[in-house]
Coordinates of C-alpha atoms in Angstrom, one line a residue:
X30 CA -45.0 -33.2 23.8
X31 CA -41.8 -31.4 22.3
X32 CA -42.1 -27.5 22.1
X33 CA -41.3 -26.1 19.4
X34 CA -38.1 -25.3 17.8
X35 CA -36.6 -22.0 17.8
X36 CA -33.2 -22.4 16.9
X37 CA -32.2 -21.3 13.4
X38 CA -29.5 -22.8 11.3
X39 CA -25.9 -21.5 11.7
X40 CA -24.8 -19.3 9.0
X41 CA -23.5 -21.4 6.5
X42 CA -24.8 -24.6 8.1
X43 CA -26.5 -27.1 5.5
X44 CA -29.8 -28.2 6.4
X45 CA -29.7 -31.5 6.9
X46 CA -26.7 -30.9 9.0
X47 CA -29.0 -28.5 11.3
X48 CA -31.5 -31.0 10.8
X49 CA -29.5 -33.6 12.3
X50 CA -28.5 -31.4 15.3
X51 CA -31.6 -30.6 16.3
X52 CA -32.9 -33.7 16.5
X53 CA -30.6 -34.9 18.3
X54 CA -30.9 -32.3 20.7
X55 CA -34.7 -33.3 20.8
X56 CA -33.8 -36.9 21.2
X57 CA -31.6 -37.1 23.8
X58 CA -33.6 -34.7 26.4
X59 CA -35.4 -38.0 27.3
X60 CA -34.7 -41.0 26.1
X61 CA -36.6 -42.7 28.1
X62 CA -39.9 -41.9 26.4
X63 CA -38.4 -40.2 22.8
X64 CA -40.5 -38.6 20.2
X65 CA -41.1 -40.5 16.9
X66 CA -39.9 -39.7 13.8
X67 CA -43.1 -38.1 12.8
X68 CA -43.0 -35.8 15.9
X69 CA -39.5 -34.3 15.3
X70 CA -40.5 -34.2 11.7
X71 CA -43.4 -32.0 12.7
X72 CA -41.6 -29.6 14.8
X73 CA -38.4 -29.4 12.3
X74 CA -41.1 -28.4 10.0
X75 CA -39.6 -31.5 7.4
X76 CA -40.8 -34.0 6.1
X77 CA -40.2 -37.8 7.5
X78 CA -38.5 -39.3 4.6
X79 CA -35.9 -35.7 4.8
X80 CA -35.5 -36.4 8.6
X81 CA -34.7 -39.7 8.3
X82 CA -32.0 -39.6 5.0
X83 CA -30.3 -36.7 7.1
X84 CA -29.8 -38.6 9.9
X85 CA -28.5 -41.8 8.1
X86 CA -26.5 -39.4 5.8
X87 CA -25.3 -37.5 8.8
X88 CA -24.5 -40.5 11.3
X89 CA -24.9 -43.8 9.5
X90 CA -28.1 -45.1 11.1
X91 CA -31.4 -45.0 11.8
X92 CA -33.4 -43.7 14.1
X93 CA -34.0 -46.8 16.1
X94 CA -30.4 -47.3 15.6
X95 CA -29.3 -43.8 16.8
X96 CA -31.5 -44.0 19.6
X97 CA -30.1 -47.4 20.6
X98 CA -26.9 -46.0 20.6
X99 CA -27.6 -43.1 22.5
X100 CA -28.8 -45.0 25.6
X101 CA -25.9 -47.5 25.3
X102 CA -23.6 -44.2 25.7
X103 CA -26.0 -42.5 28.2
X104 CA -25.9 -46.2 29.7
X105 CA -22.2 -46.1 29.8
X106 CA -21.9 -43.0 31.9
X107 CA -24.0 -43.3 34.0
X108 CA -22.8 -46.4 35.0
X109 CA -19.2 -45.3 35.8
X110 CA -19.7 -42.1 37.0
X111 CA -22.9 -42.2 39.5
X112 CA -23.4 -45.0 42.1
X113 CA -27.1 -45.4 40.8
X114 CA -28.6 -48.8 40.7
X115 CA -28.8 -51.0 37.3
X116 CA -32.2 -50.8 37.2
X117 CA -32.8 -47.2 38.1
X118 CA -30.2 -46.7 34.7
X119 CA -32.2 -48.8 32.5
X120 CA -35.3 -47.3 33.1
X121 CA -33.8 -43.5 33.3
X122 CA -32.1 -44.5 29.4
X123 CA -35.8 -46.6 28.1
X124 CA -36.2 -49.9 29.0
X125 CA -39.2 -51.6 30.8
X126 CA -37.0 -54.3 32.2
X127 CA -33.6 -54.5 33.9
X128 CA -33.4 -57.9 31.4
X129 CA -33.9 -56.0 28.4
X130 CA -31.5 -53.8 29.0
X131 CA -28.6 -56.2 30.4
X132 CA -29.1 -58.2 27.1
X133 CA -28.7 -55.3 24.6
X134 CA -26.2 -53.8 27.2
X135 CA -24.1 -56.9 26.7
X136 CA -24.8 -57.3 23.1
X137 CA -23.7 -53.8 22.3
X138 CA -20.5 -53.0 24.6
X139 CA -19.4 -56.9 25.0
X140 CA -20.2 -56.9 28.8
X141 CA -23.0 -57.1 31.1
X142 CA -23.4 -53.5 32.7
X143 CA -22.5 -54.8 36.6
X144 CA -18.8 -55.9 34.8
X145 CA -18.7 -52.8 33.3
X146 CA -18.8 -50.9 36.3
X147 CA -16.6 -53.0 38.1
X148 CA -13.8 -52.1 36.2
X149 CA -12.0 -49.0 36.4
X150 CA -13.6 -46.2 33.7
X151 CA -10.3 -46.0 32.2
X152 CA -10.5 -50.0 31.9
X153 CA -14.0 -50.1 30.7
X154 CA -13.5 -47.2 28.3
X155 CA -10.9 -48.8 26.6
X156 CA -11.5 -52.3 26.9
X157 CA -15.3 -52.2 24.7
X158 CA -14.4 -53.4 21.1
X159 CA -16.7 -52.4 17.9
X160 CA -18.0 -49.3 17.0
X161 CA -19.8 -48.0 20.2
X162 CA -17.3 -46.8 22.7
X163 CA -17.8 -44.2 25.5
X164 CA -17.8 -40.8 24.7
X165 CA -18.3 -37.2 26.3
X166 CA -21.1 -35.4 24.9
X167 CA -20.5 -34.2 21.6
X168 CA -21.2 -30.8 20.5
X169 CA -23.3 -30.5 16.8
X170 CA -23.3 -33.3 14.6

C-alpha cells in the first residue's frame, strides 16, 4: 500500500504538472506490482479522470502506456549496466514470464533483450529506433 503523500507542489508549479510528478514518483518505486490508477488518485487526493488527463497531457500516454514504458527503460538499464539474469529483470520490472517480457522487449526496442546486451551500451543506446530510447532518470516531469 502507498503512504501517503507529503510533498507539496513547487511554487509556481501547475497542478497537473505536480500531479504528474508525483505519480510518477509513486509509479516507478515498484514497478513490479504498481498501484492503480484509483490508488494514486486516492493518495494525490484527485480524482481519476484529473489523474489520468494530467498524465496524457503531461507525457502523451496512458497509464498502461507510461507504465510500459517505464519498465522498457528500467528494462534497458538494467540490462547493460548489471550482469543480472533476463529473467531475474523481467520479473524485478513486472512480468510473470521471461516470454512476456522478451516479446514486448522486442516489440518495443526492436531487439530481443539477450541482443541488446550483447552490444556495447553505446551500440545499444543508439542503435533502438522509435520513440523509446534509453535514458538516465529524469528529474520532474
Amino acid at each position: 500500500m502507498l503512504q501517503s503523500v507529503s510533498a507539496q507542489p513547487q511554487p509556481g508549479e501547475p497542478v497537473d504538472q505536480y500531479l504528474v510528478r508525483m505519480m510518477k514518483q509513486m509509479l516507478v518505486t515498484d514497478l513490479s506490482n504498481p498501484p492503480q490508477l484509483g490508488e494514486l488518485a486516492d493518495k494525490l487526493q484527485t480524482s481519476k479522470k484529473r489523474l489520468s488527463r494530467a498524465l496524457r497531457l503531461g507525457t502523451g500516454m496512458t497509464l498502461p502506456q507510461y507504465l510500459r514504458e517505464e519498465r522498457m527503460r528500467r528494462a534497458q538499464r538494467l540490462l547493460t549496466q548489471t550482469s543480472l539474469p533476463v529473467a531475474v529483470i523481467a520479473r524485478e520490472v513486472g512480468f510473470s514470464s521471461v516470454a512476456n517480457f522478451s516479446h514486448a522487449f522486442r516489440q518495443q526496442v526492436g531487439m530481443p533483450p539477450s541482443a541488446f546486451r550483447k552490444q556495447s551500451p553505446l551500440e545499444a543506446l543508439t542503435s533502438i529506433e522509435g520513440a523509446l530510447q534509453w535514458a538516465p532518470e529524469r528529474d520532474g516531469v
